[in-house]
mmCIF file of C-alpha atoms in Angstrom:
data_model
loop_
_atom_site.group_PDB
_atom_site.id
_atom_site.type_symbol
_atom_site.label_atom_id
_atom_site.label_comp_id
_atom_site.label_asym_id
_atom_site.label_seq_id
_atom_site.Cartn_x
_atom_site.Cartn_y
_atom_site.Cartn_z
ATOM 1 C CA MET A 1 62.544 -10.054 5.270
ATOM 2 C CA LYS A 2 61.850 -10.727 8.927
ATOM 3 C CA LEU A 3 58.790 -8.708 9.947
ATOM 4 C CA SER A 4 57.397 -7.859 13.357
ATOM 5 C CA ILE A 5 54.319 -5.906 14.373
ATOM 6 C CA LYS A 6 54.529 -3.882 17.564
ATOM 7 C CA ARG A 7 51.991 -1.906 19.518
ATOM 8 C CA ALA A 8 52.738 1.806 19.479
ATOM 9 C CA SER A 9 52.623 3.713 22.752
ATOM 10 C CA LEU A 10 52.052 7.315 23.704
ATOM 11 C CA ASP A 11 55.819 7.532 24.281
ATOM 12 C CA GLU A 12 56.117 7.254 20.485
ATOM 13 C CA LEU A 13 53.782 10.182 19.772
ATOM 14 C CA ASP A 14 56.295 11.912 17.483
ATOM 15 C CA MET A 15 56.678 8.771 15.363
ATOM 16 C CA LEU A 16 52.905 8.189 15.320
ATOM 17 C CA MET A 17 52.385 11.734 14.110
ATOM 18 C CA GLU A 18 55.035 11.405 11.419
ATOM 19 C CA TRP A 19 53.264 8.328 10.060
ATOM 20 C CA ARG A 20 49.762 9.753 10.468
ATOM 21 C CA MET A 21 50.682 12.858 8.509
ATOM 22 C CA ARG A 22 52.346 10.724 5.814
ATOM 23 C CA VAL A 23 49.166 8.670 5.428
ATOM 24 C CA LEU A 24 46.939 11.748 5.286
ATOM 25 C CA ALA A 25 49.194 13.479 2.759
ATOM 26 C CA GLU A 26 48.938 10.464 0.445
ATOM 27 C CA VAL A 27 45.207 9.851 0.902
ATOM 28 C CA PHE A 28 44.252 13.508 0.579
ATOM 29 C CA SER A 29 46.861 14.528 -2.000
ATOM 30 C CA ASP A 30 44.214 16.036 -4.266
ATOM 31 C CA SER A 31 42.508 18.083 -1.521
ATOM 32 C CA GLU A 32 42.619 21.828 -1.854
ATOM 33 C CA GLN A 33 44.987 23.301 0.728
ATOM 34 C CA PRO A 34 43.999 21.484 3.928
ATOM 35 C CA ASP A 35 44.864 23.154 7.216
ATOM 36 C CA TRP A 36 47.716 20.738 7.998
ATOM 37 C CA GLU A 37 48.620 22.553 11.212
ATOM 38 C CA ALA A 38 45.107 22.098 12.626
ATOM 39 C CA ILE A 39 44.957 18.507 11.385
ATOM 40 C CA ARG A 40 48.265 17.727 13.098
ATOM 41 C CA LYS A 41 47.163 19.343 16.386
ATOM 42 C CA ASN A 42 43.805 17.523 16.369
ATOM 43 C CA ASN A 43 45.498 14.190 15.658
ATOM 44 C CA GLU A 44 47.980 14.736 18.483
ATOM 45 C CA ASP A 45 45.061 15.441 20.822
ATOM 46 C CA TYR A 46 43.279 12.322 19.542
ATOM 47 C CA TYR A 47 46.281 10.080 20.194
ATOM 48 C CA LYS A 48 46.880 11.557 23.645
ATOM 49 C CA GLU A 49 43.284 10.862 24.670
ATOM 50 C CA THR A 50 42.615 7.522 23.014
ATOM 51 C CA LEU A 51 45.950 5.810 23.630
ATOM 52 C CA SER A 52 45.625 6.820 27.282
ATOM 53 C CA ASP A 53 42.062 5.579 27.731
ATOM 54 C CA GLY A 54 42.514 2.447 25.590
ATOM 55 C CA THR A 55 39.974 3.331 22.894
ATOM 56 C CA HIS A 56 42.614 3.186 20.149
ATOM 57 C CA THR A 57 45.369 0.699 19.400
ATOM 58 C CA ALA A 58 48.104 1.777 17.007
ATOM 59 C CA CYS A 59 50.833 -0.431 15.590
ATOM 60 C CA PHE A 60 53.992 -0.278 13.529
ATOM 61 C CA ALA A 61 55.330 -2.861 11.101
ATOM 62 C CA VAL A 62 59.095 -3.207 11.561
ATOM 63 C CA ASN A 63 61.571 -4.763 9.146
ATOM 64 C CA GLU A 64 63.701 -6.649 11.685
ATOM 65 C CA ASP A 65 66.550 -6.953 9.166
ATOM 66 C CA ASP A 66 67.352 -3.250 9.538
ATOM 67 C CA GLY A 67 64.990 -2.019 12.285
ATOM 68 C CA LYS A 68 63.149 0.283 9.873
ATOM 69 C CA ILE A 69 59.449 1.025 10.370
ATOM 70 C CA ILE A 70 57.754 0.161 7.089
ATOM 71 C CA GLY A 71 54.081 0.477 7.951
ATOM 72 C CA CYS A 72 51.478 1.552 10.456
ATOM 73 C CA GLY A 73 47.864 0.937 11.327
ATOM 74 C CA GLY A 74 45.248 1.392 13.977
ATOM 75 C CA ILE A 75 41.872 0.420 15.307
ATOM 76 C CA CYS A 76 39.461 2.716 17.104
ATOM 77 C CA TYR A 77 37.102 1.110 19.638
ATOM 78 C CA GLN A 78 33.549 2.333 20.132
ATOM 79 C CA LYS A 79 30.078 1.233 21.175
ATOM 80 C CA GLU A 80 26.956 0.818 19.088
ATOM 81 C CA MET A 81 23.549 -0.467 20.018
ATOM 82 C CA PRO A 82 23.667 -4.247 20.639
ATOM 83 C CA SER A 83 22.123 -6.428 17.944
ATOM 84 C CA PRO A 84 21.883 -10.127 17.079
ATOM 85 C CA ASP A 85 25.217 -9.930 15.235
ATOM 86 C CA ASN A 86 26.891 -7.857 17.966
ATOM 87 C CA LEU A 87 25.457 -8.722 21.379
ATOM 88 C CA THR A 88 27.840 -6.515 23.363
ATOM 89 C CA GLY A 89 27.668 -3.554 20.989
ATOM 90 C CA THR A 90 31.451 -3.247 21.035
ATOM 91 C CA ASN A 91 33.054 -2.637 17.684
ATOM 92 C CA GLY A 92 36.266 -1.509 16.131
ATOM 93 C CA TYR A 93 36.983 0.734 13.205
ATOM 94 C CA LEU A 94 40.080 -0.446 11.360
ATOM 95 C CA MET A 95 41.915 2.531 9.968
ATOM 96 C CA ASN A 96 44.999 3.767 8.208
ATOM 97 C CA ILE A 97 46.595 0.457 7.365
ATOM 98 C CA TYR A 98 49.560 1.834 5.464
ATOM 99 C CA THR A 99 52.700 0.222 4.072
ATOM 100 C CA LEU A 100 55.551 2.041 2.358
ATOM 101 C CA PRO A 101 55.099 1.574 -1.405
ATOM 102 C CA GLU A 102 58.301 -0.425 -1.851
ATOM 103 C CA TYR A 103 57.091 -3.027 0.699
ATOM 104 C CA ARG A 104 53.540 -3.463 -0.600
ATOM 105 C CA GLY A 105 52.553 -6.922 -1.801
ATOM 106 C CA HIS A 106 54.730 -8.716 0.779
ATOM 107 C CA GLY A 107 52.135 -9.391 3.487
ATOM 108 C CA VAL A 108 52.921 -6.367 5.660
ATOM 109 C CA GLY A 109 49.365 -5.003 5.592
ATOM 110 C CA ARG A 110 47.921 -8.458 6.281
ATOM 111 C CA ARG A 111 50.150 -8.899 9.340
ATOM 112 C CA MET A 112 49.094 -5.520 10.747
ATOM 113 C CA VAL A 113 45.409 -6.277 10.157
ATOM 114 C CA GLU A 114 45.782 -9.683 11.834
ATOM 115 C CA PHE A 115 47.553 -8.033 14.795
ATOM 116 C CA LEU A 116 44.723 -5.501 15.187
ATOM 117 C CA ILE A 117 41.982 -8.133 14.789
ATOM 118 C CA ASP A 118 43.693 -10.183 17.504
ATOM 119 C CA ASP A 119 43.733 -7.085 19.737
ATOM 120 C CA ALA A 120 40.003 -6.630 19.087
ATOM 121 C CA LYS A 121 39.233 -10.268 19.939
ATOM 122 C CA LYS A 122 41.142 -9.997 23.223
ATOM 123 C CA ARG A 123 38.958 -7.005 24.139
ATOM 124 C CA GLY A 124 35.719 -8.866 23.398
ATOM 125 C CA THR A 125 34.985 -6.811 20.296
ATOM 126 C CA GLU A 126 32.431 -8.561 18.117
ATOM 127 C CA LYS A 127 32.406 -6.498 14.933
ATOM 128 C CA ILE A 128 35.003 -4.558 12.957
ATOM 129 C CA TYR A 129 34.243 -1.918 10.350
ATOM 130 C CA LEU A 130 36.579 -0.410 7.773
ATOM 131 C CA GLU A 131 36.877 1.729 4.699
ATOM 132 C CA SER A 132 39.301 0.532 2.084
ATOM 133 C CA ALA A 133 41.216 1.760 -0.910
ATOM 134 C CA LYS A 134 40.387 -0.212 -4.049
ATOM 135 C CA ASP A 135 43.900 -1.689 -4.116
ATOM 136 C CA ALA A 136 43.394 -3.292 -0.688
ATOM 137 C CA LYS A 137 39.868 -4.699 -1.146
ATOM 138 C CA HIS A 138 41.186 -8.161 -2.075
ATOM 139 C CA LEU A 139 43.227 -8.330 1.140
ATOM 140 C CA TYR A 140 40.235 -7.511 3.330
ATOM 141 C CA GLU A 141 37.982 -9.941 1.455
ATOM 142 C CA GLU A 142 40.574 -12.730 1.947
ATOM 143 C CA ILE A 143 40.652 -11.985 5.678
ATOM 144 C CA GLY A 144 36.839 -12.149 5.936
ATOM 145 C CA PHE A 145 35.442 -8.687 5.287
ATOM 146 C CA SER A 146 32.526 -8.486 2.884
ATOM 147 C CA ASP A 147 32.657 -5.971 0.047
ATOM 148 C CA MET A 148 28.916 -5.498 0.415
ATOM 149 C CA GLN A 149 28.998 -4.772 4.140
ATOM 150 C CA ASP A 150 32.494 -3.452 4.934
ATOM 151 C CA TYR A 151 32.459 -5.173 8.298
ATOM 152 C CA MET A 152 33.509 -8.498 9.693
ATOM 153 C CA LYS A 153 31.951 -10.452 12.553
ATOM 154 C CA ILE A 154 34.720 -11.830 14.764
#
């Protein structure tokens, strides 16, 4: 499979929302009757604001063999107080790295994470945080995240 990772734009809001809602439905499948309408509206507002002001980068993984989107991911940029391990105080929060189940285990998630880490480095971000599903912990540890800290100095 030939794979490419592409930055998502605000012009693709409908596709971003389709994927965001898919991720949330899987992650929160055992939640008691969430207000999906409010969640969708708030996520649309989030994307409109943060993709416009550059505080969020979203991406899609595309199977170039058939043009199908097979995964998505994002990183949210924020500031924290500067410290010895983050002199600028800029950091990213890696979120919603999601691959369709039938494509998992083929490096799709890794490629999206590498794409987003590269984006963070270009912005001068010094630290990236994340939360991870148990199934993905090994991937993040291989890339350089510590299980004890859930962040990576870049």
